[in-house]
Short mmCIF file of C-alpha atoms in Angstrom, two decimals:
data_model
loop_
_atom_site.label_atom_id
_atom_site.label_comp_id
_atom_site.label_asym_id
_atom_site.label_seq_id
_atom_site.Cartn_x
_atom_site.Cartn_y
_atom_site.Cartn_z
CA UNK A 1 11.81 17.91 30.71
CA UNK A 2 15.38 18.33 32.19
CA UNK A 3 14.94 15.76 34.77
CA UNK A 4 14.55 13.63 31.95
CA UNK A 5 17.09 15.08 29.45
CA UNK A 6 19.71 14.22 32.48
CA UNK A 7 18.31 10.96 33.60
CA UNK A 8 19.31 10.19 29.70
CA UNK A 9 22.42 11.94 29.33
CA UNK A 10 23.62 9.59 32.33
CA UNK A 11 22.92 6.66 30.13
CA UNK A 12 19.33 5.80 32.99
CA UNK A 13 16.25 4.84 31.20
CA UNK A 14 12.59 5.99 31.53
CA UNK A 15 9.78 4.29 33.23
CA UNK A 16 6.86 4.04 30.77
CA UNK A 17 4.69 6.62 33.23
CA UNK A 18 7.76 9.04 33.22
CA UNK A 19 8.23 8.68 29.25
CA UNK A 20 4.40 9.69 29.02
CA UNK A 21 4.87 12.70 31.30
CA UNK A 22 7.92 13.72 28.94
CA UNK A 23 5.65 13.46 25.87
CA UNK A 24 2.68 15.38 27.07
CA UNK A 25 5.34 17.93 28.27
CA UNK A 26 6.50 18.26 24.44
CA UNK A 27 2.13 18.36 23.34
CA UNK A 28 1.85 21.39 25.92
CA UNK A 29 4.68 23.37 23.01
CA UNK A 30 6.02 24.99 26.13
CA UNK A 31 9.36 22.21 25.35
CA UNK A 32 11.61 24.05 23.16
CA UNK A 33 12.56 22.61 19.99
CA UNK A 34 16.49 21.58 20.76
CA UNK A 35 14.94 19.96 23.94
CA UNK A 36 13.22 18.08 22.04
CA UNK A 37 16.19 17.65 19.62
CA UNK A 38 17.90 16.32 22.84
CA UNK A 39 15.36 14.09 23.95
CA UNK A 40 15.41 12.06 20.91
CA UNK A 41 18.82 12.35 20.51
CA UNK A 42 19.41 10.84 24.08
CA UNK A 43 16.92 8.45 23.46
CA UNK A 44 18.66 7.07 20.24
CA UNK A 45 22.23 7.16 22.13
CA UNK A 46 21.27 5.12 25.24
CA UNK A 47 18.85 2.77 23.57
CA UNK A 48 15.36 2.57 23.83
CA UNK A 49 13.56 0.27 26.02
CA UNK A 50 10.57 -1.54 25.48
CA UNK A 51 9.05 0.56 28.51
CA UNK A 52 9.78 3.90 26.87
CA UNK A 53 8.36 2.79 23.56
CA UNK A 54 5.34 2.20 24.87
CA UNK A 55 4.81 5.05 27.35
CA UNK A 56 5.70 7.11 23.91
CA UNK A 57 3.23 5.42 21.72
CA UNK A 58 0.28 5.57 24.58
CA UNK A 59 1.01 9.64 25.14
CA UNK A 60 0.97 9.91 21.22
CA UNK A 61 -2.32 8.10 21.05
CA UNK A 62 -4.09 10.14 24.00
CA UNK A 63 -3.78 13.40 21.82
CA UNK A 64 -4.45 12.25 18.39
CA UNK A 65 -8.24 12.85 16.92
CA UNK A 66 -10.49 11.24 19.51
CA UNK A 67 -12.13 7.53 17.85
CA UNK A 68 -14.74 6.26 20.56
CA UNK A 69 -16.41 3.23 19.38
CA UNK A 70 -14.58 0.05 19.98
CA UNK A 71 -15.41 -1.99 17.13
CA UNK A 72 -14.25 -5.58 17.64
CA UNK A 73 -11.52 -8.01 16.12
CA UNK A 74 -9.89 -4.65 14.08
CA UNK A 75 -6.57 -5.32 12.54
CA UNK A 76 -3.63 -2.84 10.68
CA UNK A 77 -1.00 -4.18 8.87
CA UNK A 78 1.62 -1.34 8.60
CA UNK A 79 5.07 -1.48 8.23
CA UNK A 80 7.97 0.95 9.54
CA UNK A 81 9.51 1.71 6.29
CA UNK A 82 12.97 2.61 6.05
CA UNK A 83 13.98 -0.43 4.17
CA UNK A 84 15.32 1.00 1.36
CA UNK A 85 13.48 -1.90 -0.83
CA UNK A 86 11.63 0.62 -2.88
CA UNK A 87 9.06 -2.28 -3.38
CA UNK A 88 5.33 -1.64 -4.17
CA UNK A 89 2.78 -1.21 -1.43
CA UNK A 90 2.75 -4.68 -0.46
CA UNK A 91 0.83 -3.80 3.29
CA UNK A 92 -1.38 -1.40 1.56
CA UNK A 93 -2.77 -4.32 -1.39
CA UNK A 94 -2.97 -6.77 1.69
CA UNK A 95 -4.90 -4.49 3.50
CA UNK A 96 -7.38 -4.82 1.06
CA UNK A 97 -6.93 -8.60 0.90
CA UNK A 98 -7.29 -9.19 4.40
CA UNK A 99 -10.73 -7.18 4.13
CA UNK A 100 -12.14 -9.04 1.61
CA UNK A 101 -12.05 -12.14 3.81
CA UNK A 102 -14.07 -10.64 5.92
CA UNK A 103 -11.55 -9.37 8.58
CA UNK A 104 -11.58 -5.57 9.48
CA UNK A 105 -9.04 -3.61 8.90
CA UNK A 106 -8.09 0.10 9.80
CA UNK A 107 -5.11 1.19 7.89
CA UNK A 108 -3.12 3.29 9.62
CA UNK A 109 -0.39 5.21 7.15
CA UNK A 110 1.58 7.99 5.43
CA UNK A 111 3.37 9.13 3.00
CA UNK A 112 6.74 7.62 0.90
CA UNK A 113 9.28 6.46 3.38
CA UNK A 114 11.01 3.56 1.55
CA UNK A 115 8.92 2.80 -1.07
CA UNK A 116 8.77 5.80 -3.58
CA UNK A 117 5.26 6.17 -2.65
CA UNK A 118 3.64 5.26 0.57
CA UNK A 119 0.42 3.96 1.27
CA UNK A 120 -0.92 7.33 1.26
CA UNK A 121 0.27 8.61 -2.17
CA UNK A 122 -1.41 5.52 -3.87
CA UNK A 123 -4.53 5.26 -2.57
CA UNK A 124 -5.13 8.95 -3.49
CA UNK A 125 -3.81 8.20 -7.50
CA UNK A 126 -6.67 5.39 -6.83
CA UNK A 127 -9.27 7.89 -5.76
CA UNK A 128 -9.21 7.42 -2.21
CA UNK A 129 -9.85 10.53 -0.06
CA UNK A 130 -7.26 11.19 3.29
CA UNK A 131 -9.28 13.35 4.93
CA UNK A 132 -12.65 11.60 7.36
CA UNK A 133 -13.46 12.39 10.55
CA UNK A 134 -13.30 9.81 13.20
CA UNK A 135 -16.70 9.46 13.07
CA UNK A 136 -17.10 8.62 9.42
CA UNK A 137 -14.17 6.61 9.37
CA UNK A 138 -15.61 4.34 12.46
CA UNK A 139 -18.90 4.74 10.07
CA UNK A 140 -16.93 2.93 6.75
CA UNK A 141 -15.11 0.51 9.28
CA UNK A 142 -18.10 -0.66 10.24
CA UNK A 143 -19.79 -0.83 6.92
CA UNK A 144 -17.21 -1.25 4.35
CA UNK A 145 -14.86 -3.55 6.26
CA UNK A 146 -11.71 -1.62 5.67
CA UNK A 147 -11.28 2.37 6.54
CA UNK A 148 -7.58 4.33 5.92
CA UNK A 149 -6.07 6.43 8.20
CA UNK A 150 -3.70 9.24 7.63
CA UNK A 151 -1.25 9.44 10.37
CA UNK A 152 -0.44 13.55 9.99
CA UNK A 153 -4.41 13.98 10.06
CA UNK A 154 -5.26 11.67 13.02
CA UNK A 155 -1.73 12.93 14.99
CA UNK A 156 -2.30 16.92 14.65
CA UNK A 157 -0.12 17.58 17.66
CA UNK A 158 2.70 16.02 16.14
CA UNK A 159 3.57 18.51 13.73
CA UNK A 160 6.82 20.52 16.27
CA UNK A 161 8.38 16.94 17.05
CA UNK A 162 7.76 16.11 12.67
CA UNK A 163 9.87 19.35 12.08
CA UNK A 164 12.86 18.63 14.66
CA UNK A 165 12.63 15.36 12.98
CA UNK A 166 13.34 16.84 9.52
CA UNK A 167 15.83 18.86 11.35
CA UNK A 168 17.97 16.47 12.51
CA UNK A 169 18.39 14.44 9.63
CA UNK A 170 19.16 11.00 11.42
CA UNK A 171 17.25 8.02 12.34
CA UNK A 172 15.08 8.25 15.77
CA UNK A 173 12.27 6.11 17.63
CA UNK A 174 9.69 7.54 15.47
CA UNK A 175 11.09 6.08 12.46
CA UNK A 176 9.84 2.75 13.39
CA UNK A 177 6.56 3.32 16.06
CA UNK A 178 4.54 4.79 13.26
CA UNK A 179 2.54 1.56 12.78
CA UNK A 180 2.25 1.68 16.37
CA UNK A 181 0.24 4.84 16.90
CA UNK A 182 -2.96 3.78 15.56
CA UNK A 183 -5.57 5.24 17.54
CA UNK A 184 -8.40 2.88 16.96
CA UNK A 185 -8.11 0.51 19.43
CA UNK A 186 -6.86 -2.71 17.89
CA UNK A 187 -7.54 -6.05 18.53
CA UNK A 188 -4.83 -7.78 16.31
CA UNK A 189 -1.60 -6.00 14.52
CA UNK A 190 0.69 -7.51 11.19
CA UNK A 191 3.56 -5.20 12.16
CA UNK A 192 6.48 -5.05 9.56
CA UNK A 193 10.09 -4.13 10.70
CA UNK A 194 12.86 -3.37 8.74
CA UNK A 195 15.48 -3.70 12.42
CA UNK A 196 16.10 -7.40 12.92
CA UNK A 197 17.50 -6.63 15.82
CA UNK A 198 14.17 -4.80 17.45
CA UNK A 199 11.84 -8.17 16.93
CA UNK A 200 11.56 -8.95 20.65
CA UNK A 201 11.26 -5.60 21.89
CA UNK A 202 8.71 -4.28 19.71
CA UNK A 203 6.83 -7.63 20.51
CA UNK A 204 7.13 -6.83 24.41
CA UNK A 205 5.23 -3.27 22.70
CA UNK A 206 2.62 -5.11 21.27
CA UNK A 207 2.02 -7.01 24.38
CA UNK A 208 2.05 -3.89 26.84
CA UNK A 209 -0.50 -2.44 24.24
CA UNK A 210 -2.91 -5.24 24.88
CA UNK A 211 -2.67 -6.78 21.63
CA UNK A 212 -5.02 -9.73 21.55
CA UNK A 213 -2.87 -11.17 18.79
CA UNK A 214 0.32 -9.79 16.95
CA UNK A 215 3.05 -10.67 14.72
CA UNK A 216 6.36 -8.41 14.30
CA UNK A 217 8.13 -9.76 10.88
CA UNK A 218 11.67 -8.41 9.44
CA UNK A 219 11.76 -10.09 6.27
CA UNK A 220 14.40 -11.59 3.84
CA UNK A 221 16.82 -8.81 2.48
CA UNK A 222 15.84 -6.96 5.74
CA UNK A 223 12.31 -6.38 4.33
CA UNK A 224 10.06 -4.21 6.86
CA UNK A 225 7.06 -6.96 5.13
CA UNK A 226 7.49 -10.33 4.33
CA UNK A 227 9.79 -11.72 1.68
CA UNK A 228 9.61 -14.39 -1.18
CA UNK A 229 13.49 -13.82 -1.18
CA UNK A 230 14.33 -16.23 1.45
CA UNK A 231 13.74 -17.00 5.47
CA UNK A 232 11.46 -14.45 7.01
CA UNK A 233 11.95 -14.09 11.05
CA UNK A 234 9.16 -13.05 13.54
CA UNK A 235 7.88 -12.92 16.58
CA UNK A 236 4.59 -14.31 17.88
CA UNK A 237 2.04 -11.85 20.11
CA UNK A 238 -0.54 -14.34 21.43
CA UNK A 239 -2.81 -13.12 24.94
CA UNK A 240 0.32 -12.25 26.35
CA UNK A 241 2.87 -15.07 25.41
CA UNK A 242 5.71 -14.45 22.99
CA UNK A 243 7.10 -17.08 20.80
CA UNK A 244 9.50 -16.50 17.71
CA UNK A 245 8.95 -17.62 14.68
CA UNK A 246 10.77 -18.39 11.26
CA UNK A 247 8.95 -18.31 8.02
CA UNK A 248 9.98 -19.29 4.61
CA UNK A 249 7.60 -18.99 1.53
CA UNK A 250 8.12 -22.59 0.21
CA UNK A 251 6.48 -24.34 3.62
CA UNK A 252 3.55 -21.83 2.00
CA UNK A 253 3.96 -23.13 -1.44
CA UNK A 254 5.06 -19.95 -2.64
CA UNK A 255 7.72 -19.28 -4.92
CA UNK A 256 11.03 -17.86 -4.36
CA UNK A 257 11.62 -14.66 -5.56
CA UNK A 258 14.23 -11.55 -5.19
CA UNK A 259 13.51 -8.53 -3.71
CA UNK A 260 14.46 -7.19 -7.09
CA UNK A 261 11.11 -8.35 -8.72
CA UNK A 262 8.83 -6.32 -6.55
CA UNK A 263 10.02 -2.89 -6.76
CA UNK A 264 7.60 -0.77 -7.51
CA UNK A 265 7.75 3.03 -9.28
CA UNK A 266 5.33 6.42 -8.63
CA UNK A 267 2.23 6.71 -7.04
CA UNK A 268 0.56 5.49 -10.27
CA UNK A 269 2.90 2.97 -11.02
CA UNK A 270 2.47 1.43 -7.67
CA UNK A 271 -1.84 1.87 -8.26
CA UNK A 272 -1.49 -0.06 -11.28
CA UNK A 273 0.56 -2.98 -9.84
CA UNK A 274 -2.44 -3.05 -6.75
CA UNK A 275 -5.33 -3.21 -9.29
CA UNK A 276 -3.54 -5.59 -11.63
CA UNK A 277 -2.47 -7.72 -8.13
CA UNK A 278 -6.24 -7.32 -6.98
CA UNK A 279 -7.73 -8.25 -10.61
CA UNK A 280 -5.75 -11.81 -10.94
CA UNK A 281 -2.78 -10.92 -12.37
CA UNK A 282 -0.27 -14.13 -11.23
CA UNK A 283 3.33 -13.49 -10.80
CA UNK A 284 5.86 -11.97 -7.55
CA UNK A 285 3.63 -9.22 -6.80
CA UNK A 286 0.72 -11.64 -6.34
CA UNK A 287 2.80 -14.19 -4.61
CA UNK A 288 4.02 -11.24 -2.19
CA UNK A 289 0.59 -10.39 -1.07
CA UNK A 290 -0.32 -13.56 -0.71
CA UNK A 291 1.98 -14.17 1.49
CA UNK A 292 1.69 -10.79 3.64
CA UNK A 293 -2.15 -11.14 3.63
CA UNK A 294 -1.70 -15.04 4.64
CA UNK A 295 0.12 -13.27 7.69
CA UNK A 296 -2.50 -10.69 8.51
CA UNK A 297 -5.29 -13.55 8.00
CA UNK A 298 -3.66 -15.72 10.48
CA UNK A 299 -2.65 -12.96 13.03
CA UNK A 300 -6.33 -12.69 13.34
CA UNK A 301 -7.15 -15.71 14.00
CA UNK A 302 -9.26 -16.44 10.89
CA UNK A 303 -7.03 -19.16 9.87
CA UNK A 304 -5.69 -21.81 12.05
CA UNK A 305 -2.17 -21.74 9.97
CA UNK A 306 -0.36 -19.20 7.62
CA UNK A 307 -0.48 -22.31 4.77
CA UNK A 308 -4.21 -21.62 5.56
CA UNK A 309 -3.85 -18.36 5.76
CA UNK A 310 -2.15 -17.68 1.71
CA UNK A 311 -5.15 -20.12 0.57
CA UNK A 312 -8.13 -17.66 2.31
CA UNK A 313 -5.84 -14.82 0.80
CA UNK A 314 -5.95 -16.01 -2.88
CA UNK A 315 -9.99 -16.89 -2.15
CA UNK A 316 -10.14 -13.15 -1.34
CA UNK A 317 -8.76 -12.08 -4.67
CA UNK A 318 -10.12 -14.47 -7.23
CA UNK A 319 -13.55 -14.19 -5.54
CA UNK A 320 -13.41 -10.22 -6.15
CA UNK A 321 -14.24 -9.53 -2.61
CA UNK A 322 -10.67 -7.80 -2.19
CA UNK A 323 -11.05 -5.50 -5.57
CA UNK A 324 -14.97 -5.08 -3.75
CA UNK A 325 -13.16 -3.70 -0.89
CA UNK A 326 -11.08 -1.04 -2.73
CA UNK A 327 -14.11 0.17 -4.76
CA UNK A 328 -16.51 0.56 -2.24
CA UNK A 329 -13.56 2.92 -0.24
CA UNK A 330 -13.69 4.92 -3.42
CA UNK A 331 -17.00 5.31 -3.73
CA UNK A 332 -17.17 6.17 -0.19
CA UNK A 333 -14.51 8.69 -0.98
CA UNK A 334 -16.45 10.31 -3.90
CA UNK A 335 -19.48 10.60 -2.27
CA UNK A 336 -17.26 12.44 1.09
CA UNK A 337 -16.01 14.51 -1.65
CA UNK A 338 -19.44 15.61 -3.23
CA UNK A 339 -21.24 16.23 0.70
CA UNK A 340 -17.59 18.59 1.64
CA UNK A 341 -18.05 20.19 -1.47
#
């Protein structure tokens, strides 16, 4: 660790192989805690590189709980939070959007960052258990179509660098890889991103993570999803070639609509706008989803445009095979619940 703690005190930058080393270094808990403190801090000072993202996000993904089926064309749609937006779980009622048209999806989340609940907090008001093994989770992937993942129960081993986090009250890299760390290998990835300014790298991420198909959005208002609220830029993942992107909801006949008019409240203030948005209910929050799930839809390919894309999303609702999708993860959940008990 201080070969690297110097190399980024002198303002060098890691190879993705040496950034790996460093983070199995910190797994081992022989790294100290204001090493670590260091590391991030050096990190955030010089800039991080695409490189170093991704040798960070493979190390993280070696030691969380082991998944070993590869089940094909799997998709998350996550954001990074830290938007400030407050808005309603907009990636976590897409999730279930982009399921029910027939595109799996392995939600990969935690709890509030800038919502006041994250995607966590409402699906457990909703009845959704946090806690599957890998095994049953690859089991309701390949059954249900949609499976959630808590990120604290999948990462164990990240529990030292979470505290130093907490510690040093600022901003670091692992504010924004979250959606990154996944460890079911994904085919395709909606990735929302509330740093403008981070678009191409974290597409270069997505690329060096062997993304068949990827799209990073920052969205009007700085939005870590996309917004109705105006022009929505992103980044195109697509076997290897990147191409940016700009999006804005009327070329998707959508509505325009300010940021204010999807904030969203508790954990069961945020459940009831996801049921109402998943039972028909027309109006922003609809619109929203639309659009995000219109994203996701097209990211994997099952639509040959995002216009196409918004019109497979609202199919997905009205038909009920989105609310399907939610229900059946709940009774999953109960029935997990009754077999632990």
């Amino acid at each position: 660790m201080k070969h690297y703690l110097e190399k980024l005190i002198e303002g060098n930058s890691l190879l993705e192989h040496e950034m790996e080393e460093a983070v199995r270094g910190i797994f081992t808990q022989e790294t100290t805690d204001s090493e670590i403190a260091s590391f991030l801090t050096g990190l955030k000072s010089k800039g991080e590189t695409a490189e170093e993202v991704s040798g960070l996000v493979k190390a993280i993904r070696k030691h969380a709980l082991h998944f070993t089926k590869k089940i094909p064309n799997v998709l998350d749609n996550c954001g990074t939070g830290g938007d400030g937006s407050k808005s309603f779980n907009i990636s976590t009622t897409s999730a279930f959007v982009i399921a029910g048209a027939g595109i799996t999806v392995a939600k990969h989340g935690n709890r509030s960052v800038s919502s006041k609940t994250g995607s966590a907090d409402v699906l457990e008001a909703l009845g959704v258990s946090l806690d599957f093994t890998p095994e049953a989770t690859e089991e309701i992937l390949e059954q249900n179509g949609i499976a959630f993942l808590f990120a604290p129960h999948v990462h164990p081993k990240l529990k030292q660098i979470m505290k130093v986090r907490r510690d040093l009250k600022i901003p670091t890299i692992f504010n924004l890889i979250g959606p990154l760390t996944n460890p079911v290998q994904l085919d395709y990835q909606l990735l929302g991103i509330y740093r403008r300014d981070m678009l191409d790298k974290f597409a270069h991420v997505l690329s060096n993570l062997s993304r068949k198909r990827a799209i990073v959005i920052n969205g009007a208002g700085g939005m870590d999803e996309a917004s109705l609220a105006g022009e929505n830029e992103m980044v195109l993942v697509s076997e290897g070639e990147i191409k940016r992107m700009k999006l804005h909801p009327e070329e998707v006949n959508l509505s325009l609509y300010d940021n204010s008019k999807i904030m969203g409240g508790d954990a069961r203030d945020n459940a009831e706008i996801l049921l109402q948005v998943l039972q028909g209910k027309k109006g922003p929050h609809r619109d929203t989803v639309l659009l995000n799930a219109g994203l996701g839809i097209y990211t994997a390919g099952k639509a040959e445009s995002i216009l196409q894309g918004v019109g497979i999303a609202a199919e997905s609702i009205d038909s009920g095979r989105a609310r399907a999708k939610l229900e059946n993860l709940i009774s999953v959940s109960n029935q997990n619940k009754k077999v632990v008990g």
